mmCIF file of N, CA and C in Angstrom:
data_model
loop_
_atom_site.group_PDB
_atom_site.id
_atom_site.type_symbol
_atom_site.label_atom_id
_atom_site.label_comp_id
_atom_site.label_asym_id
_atom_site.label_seq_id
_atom_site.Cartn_x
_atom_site.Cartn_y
_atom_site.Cartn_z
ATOM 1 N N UNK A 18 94.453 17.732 -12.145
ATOM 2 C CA UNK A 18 94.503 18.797 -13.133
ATOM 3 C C UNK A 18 93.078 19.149 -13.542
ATOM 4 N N UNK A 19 93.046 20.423 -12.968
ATOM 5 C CA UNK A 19 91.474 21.140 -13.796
ATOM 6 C C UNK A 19 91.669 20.940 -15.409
ATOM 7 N N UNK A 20 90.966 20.506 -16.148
ATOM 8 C CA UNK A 20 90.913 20.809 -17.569
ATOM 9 C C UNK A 20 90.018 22.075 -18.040
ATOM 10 N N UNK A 21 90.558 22.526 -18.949
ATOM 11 C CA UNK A 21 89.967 24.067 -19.515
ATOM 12 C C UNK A 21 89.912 23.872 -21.090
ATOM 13 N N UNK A 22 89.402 23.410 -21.992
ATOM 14 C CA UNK A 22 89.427 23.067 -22.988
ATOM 15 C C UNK A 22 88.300 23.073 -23.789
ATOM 16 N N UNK A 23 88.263 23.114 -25.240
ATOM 17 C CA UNK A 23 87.552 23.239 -26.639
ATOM 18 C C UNK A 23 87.271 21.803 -26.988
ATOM 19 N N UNK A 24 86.013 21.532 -27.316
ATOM 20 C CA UNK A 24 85.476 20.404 -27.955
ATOM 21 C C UNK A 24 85.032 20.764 -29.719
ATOM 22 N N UNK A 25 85.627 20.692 -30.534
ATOM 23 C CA UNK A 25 85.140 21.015 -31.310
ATOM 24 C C UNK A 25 84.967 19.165 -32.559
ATOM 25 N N UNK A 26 83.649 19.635 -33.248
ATOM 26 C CA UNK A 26 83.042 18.579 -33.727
ATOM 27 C C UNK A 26 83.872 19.410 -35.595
ATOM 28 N N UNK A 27 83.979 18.355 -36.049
ATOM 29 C CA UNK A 27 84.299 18.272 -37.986
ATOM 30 C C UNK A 27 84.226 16.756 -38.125
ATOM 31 N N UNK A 28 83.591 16.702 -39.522
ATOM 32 C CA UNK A 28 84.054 15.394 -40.436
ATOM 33 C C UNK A 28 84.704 15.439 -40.984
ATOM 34 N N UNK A 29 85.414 14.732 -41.007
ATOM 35 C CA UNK A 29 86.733 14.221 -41.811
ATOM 36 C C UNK A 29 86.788 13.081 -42.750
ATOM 37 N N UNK A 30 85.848 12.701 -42.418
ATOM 38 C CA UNK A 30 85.480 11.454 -42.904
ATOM 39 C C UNK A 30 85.765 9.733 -42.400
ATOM 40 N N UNK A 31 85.240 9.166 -43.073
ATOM 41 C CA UNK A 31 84.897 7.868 -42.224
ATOM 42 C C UNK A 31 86.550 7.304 -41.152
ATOM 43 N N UNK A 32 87.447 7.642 -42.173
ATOM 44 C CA UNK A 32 88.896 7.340 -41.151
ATOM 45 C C UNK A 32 89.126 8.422 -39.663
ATOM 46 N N UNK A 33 88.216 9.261 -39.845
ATOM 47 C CA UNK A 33 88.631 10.289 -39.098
ATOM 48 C C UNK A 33 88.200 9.872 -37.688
ATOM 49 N N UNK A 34 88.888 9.619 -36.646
ATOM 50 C CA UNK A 34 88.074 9.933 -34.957
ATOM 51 C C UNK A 34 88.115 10.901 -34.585
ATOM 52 N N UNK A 35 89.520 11.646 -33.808
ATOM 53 C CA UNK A 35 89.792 12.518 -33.113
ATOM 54 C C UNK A 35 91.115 13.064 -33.548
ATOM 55 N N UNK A 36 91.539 14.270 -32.873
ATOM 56 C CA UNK A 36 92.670 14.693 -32.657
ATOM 57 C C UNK A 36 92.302 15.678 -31.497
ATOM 58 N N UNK A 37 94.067 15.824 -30.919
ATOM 59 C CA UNK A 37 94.132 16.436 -29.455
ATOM 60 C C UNK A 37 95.436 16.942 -29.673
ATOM 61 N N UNK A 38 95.132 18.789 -29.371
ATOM 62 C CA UNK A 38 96.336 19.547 -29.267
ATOM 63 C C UNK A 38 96.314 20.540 -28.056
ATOM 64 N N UNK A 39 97.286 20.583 -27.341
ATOM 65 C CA UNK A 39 97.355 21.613 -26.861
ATOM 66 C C UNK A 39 98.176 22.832 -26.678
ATOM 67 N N UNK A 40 97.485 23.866 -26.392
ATOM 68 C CA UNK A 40 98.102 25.476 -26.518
ATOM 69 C C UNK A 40 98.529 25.571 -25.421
ATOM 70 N N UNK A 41 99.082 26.752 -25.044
ATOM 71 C CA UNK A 41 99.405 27.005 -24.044
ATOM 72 C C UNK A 41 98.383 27.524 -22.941
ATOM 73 N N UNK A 42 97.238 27.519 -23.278
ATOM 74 C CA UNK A 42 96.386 27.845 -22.263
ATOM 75 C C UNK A 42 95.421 26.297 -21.780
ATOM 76 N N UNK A 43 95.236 25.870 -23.095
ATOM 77 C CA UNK A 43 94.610 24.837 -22.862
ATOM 78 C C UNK A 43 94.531 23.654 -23.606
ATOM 79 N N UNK A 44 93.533 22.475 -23.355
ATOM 80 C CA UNK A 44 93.919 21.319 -24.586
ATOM 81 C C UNK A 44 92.383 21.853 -25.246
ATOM 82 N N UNK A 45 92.743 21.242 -26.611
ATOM 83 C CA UNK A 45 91.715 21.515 -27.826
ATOM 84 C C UNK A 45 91.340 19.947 -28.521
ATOM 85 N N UNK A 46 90.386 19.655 -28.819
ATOM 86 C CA UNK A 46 89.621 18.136 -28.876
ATOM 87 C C UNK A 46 89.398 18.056 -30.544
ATOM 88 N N UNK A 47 89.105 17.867 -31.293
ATOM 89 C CA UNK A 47 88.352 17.578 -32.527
ATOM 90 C C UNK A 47 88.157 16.148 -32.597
ATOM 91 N N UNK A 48 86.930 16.405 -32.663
ATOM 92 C CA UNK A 48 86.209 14.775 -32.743
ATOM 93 C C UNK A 48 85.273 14.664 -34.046
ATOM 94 N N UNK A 49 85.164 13.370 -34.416
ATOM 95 C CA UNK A 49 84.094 13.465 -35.248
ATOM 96 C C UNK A 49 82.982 13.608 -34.743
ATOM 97 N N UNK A 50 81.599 14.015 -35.334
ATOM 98 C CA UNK A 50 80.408 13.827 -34.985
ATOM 99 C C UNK A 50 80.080 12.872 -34.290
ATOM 100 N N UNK A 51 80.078 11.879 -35.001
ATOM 101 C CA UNK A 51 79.537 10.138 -34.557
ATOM 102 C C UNK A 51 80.232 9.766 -33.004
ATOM 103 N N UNK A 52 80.427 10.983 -32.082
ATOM 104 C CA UNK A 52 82.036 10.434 -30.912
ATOM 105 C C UNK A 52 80.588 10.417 -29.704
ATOM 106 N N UNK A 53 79.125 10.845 -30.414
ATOM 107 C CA UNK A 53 78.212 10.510 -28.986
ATOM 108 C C UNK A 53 77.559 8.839 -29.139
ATOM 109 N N UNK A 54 77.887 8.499 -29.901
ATOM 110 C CA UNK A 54 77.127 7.371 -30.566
ATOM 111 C C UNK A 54 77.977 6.308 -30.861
ATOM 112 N N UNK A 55 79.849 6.214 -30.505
ATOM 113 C CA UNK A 55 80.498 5.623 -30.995
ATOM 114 C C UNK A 55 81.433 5.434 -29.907
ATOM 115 N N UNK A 56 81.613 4.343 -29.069
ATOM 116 C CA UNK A 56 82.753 4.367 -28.024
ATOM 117 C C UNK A 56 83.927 4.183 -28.431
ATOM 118 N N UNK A 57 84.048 3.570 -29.708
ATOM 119 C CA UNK A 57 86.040 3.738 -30.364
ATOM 120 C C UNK A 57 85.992 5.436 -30.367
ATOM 121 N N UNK A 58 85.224 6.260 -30.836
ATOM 122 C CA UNK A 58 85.824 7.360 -31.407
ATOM 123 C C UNK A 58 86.224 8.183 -29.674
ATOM 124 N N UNK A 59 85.404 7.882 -28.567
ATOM 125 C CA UNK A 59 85.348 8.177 -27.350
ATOM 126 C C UNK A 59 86.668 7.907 -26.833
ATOM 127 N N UNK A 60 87.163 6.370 -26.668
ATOM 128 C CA UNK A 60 88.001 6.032 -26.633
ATOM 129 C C UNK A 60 89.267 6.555 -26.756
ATOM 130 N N UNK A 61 89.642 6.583 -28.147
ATOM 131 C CA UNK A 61 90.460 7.151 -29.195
ATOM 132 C C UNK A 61 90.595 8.863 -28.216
ATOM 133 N N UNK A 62 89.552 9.211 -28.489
ATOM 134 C CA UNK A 62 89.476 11.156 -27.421
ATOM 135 C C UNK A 62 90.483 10.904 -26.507
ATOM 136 N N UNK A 63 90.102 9.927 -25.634
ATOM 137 C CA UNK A 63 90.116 10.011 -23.786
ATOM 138 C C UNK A 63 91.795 9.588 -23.876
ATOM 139 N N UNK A 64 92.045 8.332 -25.153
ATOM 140 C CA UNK A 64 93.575 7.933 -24.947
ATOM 141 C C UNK A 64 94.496 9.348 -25.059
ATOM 142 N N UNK A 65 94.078 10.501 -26.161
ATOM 143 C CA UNK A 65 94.908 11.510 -26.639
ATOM 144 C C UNK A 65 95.168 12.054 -25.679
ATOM 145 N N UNK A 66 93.585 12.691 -25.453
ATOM 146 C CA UNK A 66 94.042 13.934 -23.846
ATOM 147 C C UNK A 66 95.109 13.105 -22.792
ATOM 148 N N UNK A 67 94.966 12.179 -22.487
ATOM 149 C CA UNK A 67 95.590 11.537 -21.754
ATOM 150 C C UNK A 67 97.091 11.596 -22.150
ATOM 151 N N UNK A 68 97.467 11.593 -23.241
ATOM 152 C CA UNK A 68 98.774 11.708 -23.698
ATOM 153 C C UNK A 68 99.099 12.347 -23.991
ATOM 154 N N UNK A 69 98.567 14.225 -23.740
ATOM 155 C CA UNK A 69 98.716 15.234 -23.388
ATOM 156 C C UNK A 69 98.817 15.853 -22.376
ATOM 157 N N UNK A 70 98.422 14.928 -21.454
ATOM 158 C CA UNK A 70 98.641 14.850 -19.845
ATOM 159 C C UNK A 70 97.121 15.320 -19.179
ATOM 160 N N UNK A 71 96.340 15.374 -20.108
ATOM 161 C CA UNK A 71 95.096 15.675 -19.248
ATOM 162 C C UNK A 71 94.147 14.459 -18.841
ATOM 163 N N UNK A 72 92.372 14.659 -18.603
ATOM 164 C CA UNK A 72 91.611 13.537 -18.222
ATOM 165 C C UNK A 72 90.387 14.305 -18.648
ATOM 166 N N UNK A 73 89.426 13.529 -19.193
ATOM 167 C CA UNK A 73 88.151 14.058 -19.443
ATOM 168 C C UNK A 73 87.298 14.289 -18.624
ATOM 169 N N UNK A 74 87.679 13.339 -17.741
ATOM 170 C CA UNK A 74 86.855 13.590 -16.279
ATOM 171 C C UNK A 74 86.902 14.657 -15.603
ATOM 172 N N UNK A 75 87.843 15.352 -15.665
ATOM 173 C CA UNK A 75 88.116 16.769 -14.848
ATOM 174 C C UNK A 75 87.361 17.931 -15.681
ATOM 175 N N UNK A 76 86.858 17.958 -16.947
ATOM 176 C CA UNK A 76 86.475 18.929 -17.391
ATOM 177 C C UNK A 76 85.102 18.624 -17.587
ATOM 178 N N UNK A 77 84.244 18.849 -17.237
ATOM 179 C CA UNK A 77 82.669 18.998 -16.679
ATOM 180 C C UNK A 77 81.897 19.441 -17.888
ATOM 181 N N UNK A 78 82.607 20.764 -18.471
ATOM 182 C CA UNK A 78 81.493 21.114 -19.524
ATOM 183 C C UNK A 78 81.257 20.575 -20.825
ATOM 184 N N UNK A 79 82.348 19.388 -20.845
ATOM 185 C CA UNK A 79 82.600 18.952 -22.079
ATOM 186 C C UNK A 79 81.712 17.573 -22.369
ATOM 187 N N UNK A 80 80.937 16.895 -23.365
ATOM 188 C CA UNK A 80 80.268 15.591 -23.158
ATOM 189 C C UNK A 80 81.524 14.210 -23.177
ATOM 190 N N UNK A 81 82.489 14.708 -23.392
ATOM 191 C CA UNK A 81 83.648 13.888 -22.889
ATOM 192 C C UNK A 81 84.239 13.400 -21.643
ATOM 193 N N UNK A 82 83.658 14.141 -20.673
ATOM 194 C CA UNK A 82 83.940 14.999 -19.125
ATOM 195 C C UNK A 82 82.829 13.856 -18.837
ATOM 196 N N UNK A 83 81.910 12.919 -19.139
ATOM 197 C CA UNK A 83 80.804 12.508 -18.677
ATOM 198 C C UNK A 83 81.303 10.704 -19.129
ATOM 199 N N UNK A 84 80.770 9.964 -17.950
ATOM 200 C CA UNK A 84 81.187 8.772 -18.080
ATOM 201 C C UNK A 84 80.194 7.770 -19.239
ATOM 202 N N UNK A 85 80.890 7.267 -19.550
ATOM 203 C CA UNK A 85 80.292 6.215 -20.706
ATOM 204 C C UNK A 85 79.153 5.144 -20.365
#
């Protein structure tokens, strides 16, 4: 599966990692800030998409798309 998808960064605050939704065109990411500097919050990303049926690896433009 090509991934086609939105990375978008918010704080939420310290409980916050991620969330993962997807539309009908594509999946959409919200991560916290701290997700370049933090492998739980990475983690946490890669399990969602995944349980949306996607992979980070397939989407290139994203710093999620890039191995740890």
């Amino acid at each position: 599966m090509v991934m086609r998808g939105d990375l978008v960064l918010r704080d939420y605050g310290p409980e916050f990692y991620a969330w993962v939704g997807r539309t009908s065109e594509k999946i959409v990411c919200v991560a916290a800030p701290r997700f370049e500097r933090d492998p739980a919050v990475r983690a946490v990303m890669r399990e969602l998409v995944r349980r949306e049926g996607g992979d980070c690896s397939g989407c290139g433009n994203c710093p999620m798309g890039k191995p740890d």
